[in-house]
């Protein structure tokens, strides 16, 4: 998915494959002349490799009982996910991975020769997993359980019963719990999703500024974990990118100032609340062609379609014939679905959906390529 997006997302007229809200501008983030001046005076030497204490303190504030020693700043949450997997996974290990999910950890586990057991989210349960499934899948042999909460692509937030079943399974088996929480703070409705941090001693949380903050360009992510494990993971980072970016460390501190963070989350929520109804109304206008469970979080809507076309083919036709990108369900191993990004400005979103309509009309009329 990432390869396909990277290759084409800047070439199409309407990019509806992105899962975050449209980006904040540097000017909005800085907010004052003084803050801009400070930036101009910054010496651009190597930054602190694990993130400055100031930034790590700000991150630690968000996870109960943590200190800066529990925090490790990375280049995006994708690097945090990679480092966690690289540190923990060994060929032959057994891992349980919630699906559909951002498929990075899944792909790494498969590539490195692990035995991957899928924990399936079910549409009939509002994109929750069946607690009985996790009891059955997780055993003493399980090295790690990986989840994404809130989830990409479904936009679902894990319900209470499932959280309990997950934590119990991790505790009973002694497996590591890996939780990708990069959509935390991007809730369209309901309270902010509670982190899975603090319930099981072997937990690693990944998060970052790309989605809920609209700051993907900073490439700031982080790992939260037991200090000993974090120290161990740092050694892996020395073989990878060494440090996060210095400018980003500084700007991330600004984004995580409590008042600024509150303002950013409010902006994100207001975009999601304005845009989701645009997509929902558009879907409803097509009657039985589409069905979906309303997403709780993320600038995404995961849609089941009732058309006789493979999802990858549909996405490719949209891209090549209509210059629109959506993510095909095939990328999540689920044909018959597509993920529409709800984060762009409203007019852009509507214009992109109109292009999708053009192809749908042609498909209905039986026009083939
Ligand atoms: C669940 C999830 N985790 C991680 C990432 C990677 O994000 P980042 O920009 O923080 O590397 C994405 C990007 O779409 C995602 O959806």
PDB file of N, CA, C and O and ligand atoms in Angstrom, residues 1-2 19 75-79 81 101-102 104 148 152 180 182-183 207-211 216 219-221 339, ligand 1:
ATOM      1  N   UNK A   1       0.841  -1.197   0.000  1.00  0.00           N
ATOM      2  CA  UNK A   1       0.000   0.000   0.000  1.00  0.00           C
ATOM      3  C   UNK A   1       0.882   1.255   0.000  1.00  0.00           C
ATOM      4  O   UNK A   1       0.661   2.179  -0.772  1.00  0.00           O
ATOM      5  N   UNK A   2       1.865   1.239   0.916  1.00  0.00           N
ATOM      6  CA  UNK A   2       2.731   2.415   1.027  1.00  0.00           C
ATOM      7  C   UNK A   2       3.478   2.679  -0.281  1.00  0.00           C
ATOM      8  O   UNK A   2       3.656   3.825  -0.698  1.00  0.00           O
ATOM      9  N   UNK A  19      -4.889   8.846   5.438  1.00  0.00           N
ATOM     10  CA  UNK A  19      -5.731   8.512   6.589  1.00  0.00           C
ATOM     11  C   UNK A  19      -5.689   9.560   7.702  1.00  0.00           C
ATOM     12  O   UNK A  19      -6.264   9.366   8.764  1.00  0.00           O
ATOM     13  N   UNK A  75      11.599   8.361  14.208  1.00  0.00           N
ATOM     14  CA  UNK A  75      11.176   9.004  12.964  1.00  0.00           C
ATOM     15  C   UNK A  75       9.850   8.384  12.520  1.00  0.00           C
ATOM     16  O   UNK A  75       9.825   7.385  11.801  1.00  0.00           O
ATOM     17  N   UNK A  76       8.788   8.961  12.973  1.00  0.00           N
ATOM     18  CA  UNK A  76       7.454   8.443  12.654  1.00  0.00           C
ATOM     19  C   UNK A  76       7.120   7.249  13.539  1.00  0.00           C
ATOM     20  O   UNK A  76       8.012   6.586  14.099  1.00  0.00           O
ATOM     21  N   UNK A  77       5.837   6.971  13.663  1.00  0.00           N
ATOM     22  CA  UNK A  77       5.442   5.788  14.430  1.00  0.00           C
ATOM     23  C   UNK A  77       5.786   4.525  13.647  1.00  0.00           C
ATOM     24  O   UNK A  77       5.912   3.451  14.228  1.00  0.00           O
ATOM     25  N   UNK A  78       5.937   4.663  12.331  1.00  0.00           N
ATOM     26  CA  UNK A  78       6.330   3.487  11.542  1.00  0.00           C
ATOM     27  C   UNK A  78       7.723   3.007  11.959  1.00  0.00           C
ATOM     28  O   UNK A  78       7.971   1.804  12.037  1.00  0.00           O
ATOM     29  N   UNK A  79       8.625   3.949  12.275  1.00  0.00           N
ATOM     30  CA  UNK A  79       9.943   3.512  12.748  1.00  0.00           C
ATOM     31  C   UNK A  79       9.820   2.876  14.145  1.00  0.00           C
ATOM     32  O   UNK A  79      10.502   1.889  14.449  1.00  0.00           O
ATOM     33  N   UNK A  81       7.246   1.215  15.237  1.00  0.00           N
ATOM     34  CA  UNK A  81       6.723  -0.140  15.009  1.00  0.00           C
ATOM     35  C   UNK A  81       7.836  -1.074  14.539  1.00  0.00           C
ATOM     36  O   UNK A  81       7.939  -2.224  14.973  1.00  0.00           O
ATOM     37  N   UNK A 101      -5.563  -4.230   9.770  1.00  0.00           N
ATOM     38  CA  UNK A 101      -4.724  -3.385  10.603  1.00  0.00           C
ATOM     39  C   UNK A 101      -3.758  -2.712   9.631  1.00  0.00           C
ATOM     40  O   UNK A 101      -3.627  -3.153   8.499  1.00  0.00           O
ATOM     41  N   UNK A 102      -3.094  -1.660  10.057  1.00  0.00           N
ATOM     42  CA  UNK A 102      -1.984  -1.128   9.279  1.00  0.00           C
ATOM     43  C   UNK A 102      -1.003  -2.299   9.178  1.00  0.00           C
ATOM     44  O   UNK A 102      -0.534  -2.786  10.203  1.00  0.00           O
ATOM     45  N   UNK A 104       1.988  -3.139   8.575  1.00  0.00           N
ATOM     46  CA  UNK A 104       3.451  -3.086   8.704  1.00  0.00           C
ATOM     47  C   UNK A 104       3.997  -4.244   9.551  1.00  0.00           C
ATOM     48  O   UNK A 104       4.883  -4.986   9.105  1.00  0.00           O
ATOM     49  N   UNK A 148      -3.969  -2.442  16.837  1.00  0.00           N
ATOM     50  CA  UNK A 148      -3.963  -1.050  16.386  1.00  0.00           C
ATOM     51  C   UNK A 148      -5.235  -0.436  16.974  1.00  0.00           C
ATOM     52  O   UNK A 148      -6.340  -0.905  16.685  1.00  0.00           O
ATOM     53  N   UNK A 152      -6.827   1.294  12.035  1.00  0.00           N
ATOM     54  CA  UNK A 152      -6.797   1.614  10.613  1.00  0.00           C
ATOM     55  C   UNK A 152      -6.885   0.263   9.904  1.00  0.00           C
ATOM     56  O   UNK A 152      -6.047  -0.600  10.199  1.00  0.00           O
ATOM     57  N   UNK A 180      -0.326  -0.066  18.569  1.00  0.00           N
ATOM     58  CA  UNK A 180      -0.106   1.100  17.704  1.00  0.00           C
ATOM     59  C   UNK A 180      -1.289   2.043  17.931  1.00  0.00           C
ATOM     60  O   UNK A 180      -2.422   1.714  17.591  1.00  0.00           O
ATOM     61  N   UNK A 182      -1.517   5.414  16.946  1.00  0.00           N
ATOM     62  CA  UNK A 182      -1.258   6.669  16.226  1.00  0.00           C
ATOM     63  C   UNK A 182      -2.540   7.462  15.915  1.00  0.00           C
ATOM     64  O   UNK A 182      -2.476   8.660  15.658  1.00  0.00           O
ATOM     65  N   UNK A 183      -3.718   6.808  15.985  1.00  0.00           N
ATOM     66  CA  UNK A 183      -4.978   7.555  15.760  1.00  0.00           C
ATOM     67  C   UNK A 183      -5.603   8.048  17.064  1.00  0.00           C
ATOM     68  O   UNK A 183      -6.692   8.607  17.054  1.00  0.00           O
ATOM     69  N   UNK A 207       3.217   5.591  18.891  1.00  0.00           N
ATOM     70  CA  UNK A 207       2.315   6.705  18.596  1.00  0.00           C
ATOM     71  C   UNK A 207       3.141   7.780  17.877  1.00  0.00           C
ATOM     72  O   UNK A 207       4.349   7.598  17.668  1.00  0.00           O
ATOM     73  N   UNK A 208       2.520   8.872  17.511  1.00  0.00           N
ATOM     74  CA  UNK A 208       3.255   9.933  16.812  1.00  0.00           C
ATOM     75  C   UNK A 208       2.326  11.055  16.401  1.00  0.00           C
ATOM     76  O   UNK A 208       1.138  11.057  16.736  1.00  0.00           O
ATOM     77  N   UNK A 209       2.887  12.000  15.643  1.00  0.00           N
ATOM     78  CA  UNK A 209       2.160  13.234  15.328  1.00  0.00           C
ATOM     79  C   UNK A 209       1.495  13.223  13.951  1.00  0.00           C
ATOM     80  O   UNK A 209       0.969  14.237  13.515  1.00  0.00           O
ATOM     81  N   UNK A 210       1.539  12.074  13.252  1.00  0.00           N
ATOM     82  CA  UNK A 210       1.116  12.093  11.846  1.00  0.00           C
ATOM     83  C   UNK A 210      -0.390  12.195  11.625  1.00  0.00           C
ATOM     84  O   UNK A 210      -0.824  12.749  10.628  1.00  0.00           O
ATOM     85  N   UNK A 211      -1.179  11.618  12.517  1.00  0.00           N
ATOM     86  CA  UNK A 211      -2.612  11.499  12.214  1.00  0.00           C
ATOM     87  C   UNK A 211      -3.462  12.483  13.009  1.00  0.00           C
ATOM     88  O   UNK A 211      -4.055  13.381  12.436  1.00  0.00           O
ATOM     89  N   UNK A 216       2.240  15.057   9.809  1.00  0.00           N
ATOM     90  CA  UNK A 216       2.986  13.900   9.285  1.00  0.00           C
ATOM     91  C   UNK A 216       4.371  14.299   8.769  1.00  0.00           C
ATOM     92  O   UNK A 216       5.319  13.508   8.838  1.00  0.00           O
ATOM     93  N   UNK A 219       7.574  13.857  10.808  1.00  0.00           N
ATOM     94  CA  UNK A 219       8.068  12.485  10.989  1.00  0.00           C
ATOM     95  C   UNK A 219       8.429  12.234  12.464  1.00  0.00           C
ATOM     96  O   UNK A 219       9.477  11.651  12.761  1.00  0.00           O
ATOM     97  N   UNK A 220       7.584  12.672  13.353  1.00  0.00           N
ATOM     98  CA  UNK A 220       7.844  12.428  14.775  1.00  0.00           C
ATOM     99  C   UNK A 220       6.946  11.311  15.297  1.00  0.00           C
ATOM    100  O   UNK A 220       5.722  11.388  15.177  1.00  0.00           O
ATOM    101  N   UNK A 221       7.578  10.298  15.842  1.00  0.00           N
ATOM    102  CA  UNK A 221       6.850   9.212  16.488  1.00  0.00           C
ATOM    103  C   UNK A 221       7.534   8.894  17.801  1.00  0.00           C
ATOM    104  O   UNK A 221       8.545   9.513  18.152  1.00  0.00           O
ATOM    105  N   UNK A 339     -11.136   1.869   1.294  1.00  0.00           N
ATOM    106  CA  UNK A 339     -10.990   2.849   2.375  1.00  0.00           C
ATOM    107  C   UNK A 339     -10.926   4.235   1.752  1.00  0.00           C
ATOM    108  O   UNK A 339     -10.062   4.501   0.906  1.00  0.00           O
TER     109      UNK A 339
HETATM  110  C1  LIG B   1      -1.812   2.498  12.198  1.00  0.00           C
HETATM  111  C2  LIG B   1      -0.665   3.217  11.589  1.00  0.00           C
HETATM  112  N1  LIG B   1       0.526   3.159  12.186  1.00  0.00           N
HETATM  113  C3  LIG B   1       1.599   3.786  11.690  1.00  0.00           C
HETATM  114  C4  LIG B   1       1.507   4.541  10.531  1.00  0.00           C
HETATM  115  C5  LIG B   1       2.731   5.252  10.030  1.00  0.00           C
HETATM  116  O1  LIG B   1       2.671   6.573  10.440  1.00  0.00           O
HETATM  117  P1  LIG B   1       3.915   7.541  10.663  1.00  0.00           P
HETATM  118  O2  LIG B   1       3.685   8.667   9.741  1.00  0.00           O
HETATM  119  O3  LIG B   1       3.795   7.969  12.107  1.00  0.00           O
HETATM  120  O4  LIG B   1       5.157   6.802  10.401  1.00  0.00           O
HETATM  121  C6  LIG B   1       0.279   4.643   9.866  1.00  0.00           C
HETATM  122  C7  LIG B   1       0.161   5.405   8.606  1.00  0.00           C
HETATM  123  O5  LIG B   1      -0.814   5.398   7.920  1.00  0.00           O
HETATM  124  C8  LIG B   1      -0.832   3.966  10.407  1.00  0.00           C
HETATM  125  O6  LIG B   1      -2.025   4.019   9.818  1.00  0.00           O
END
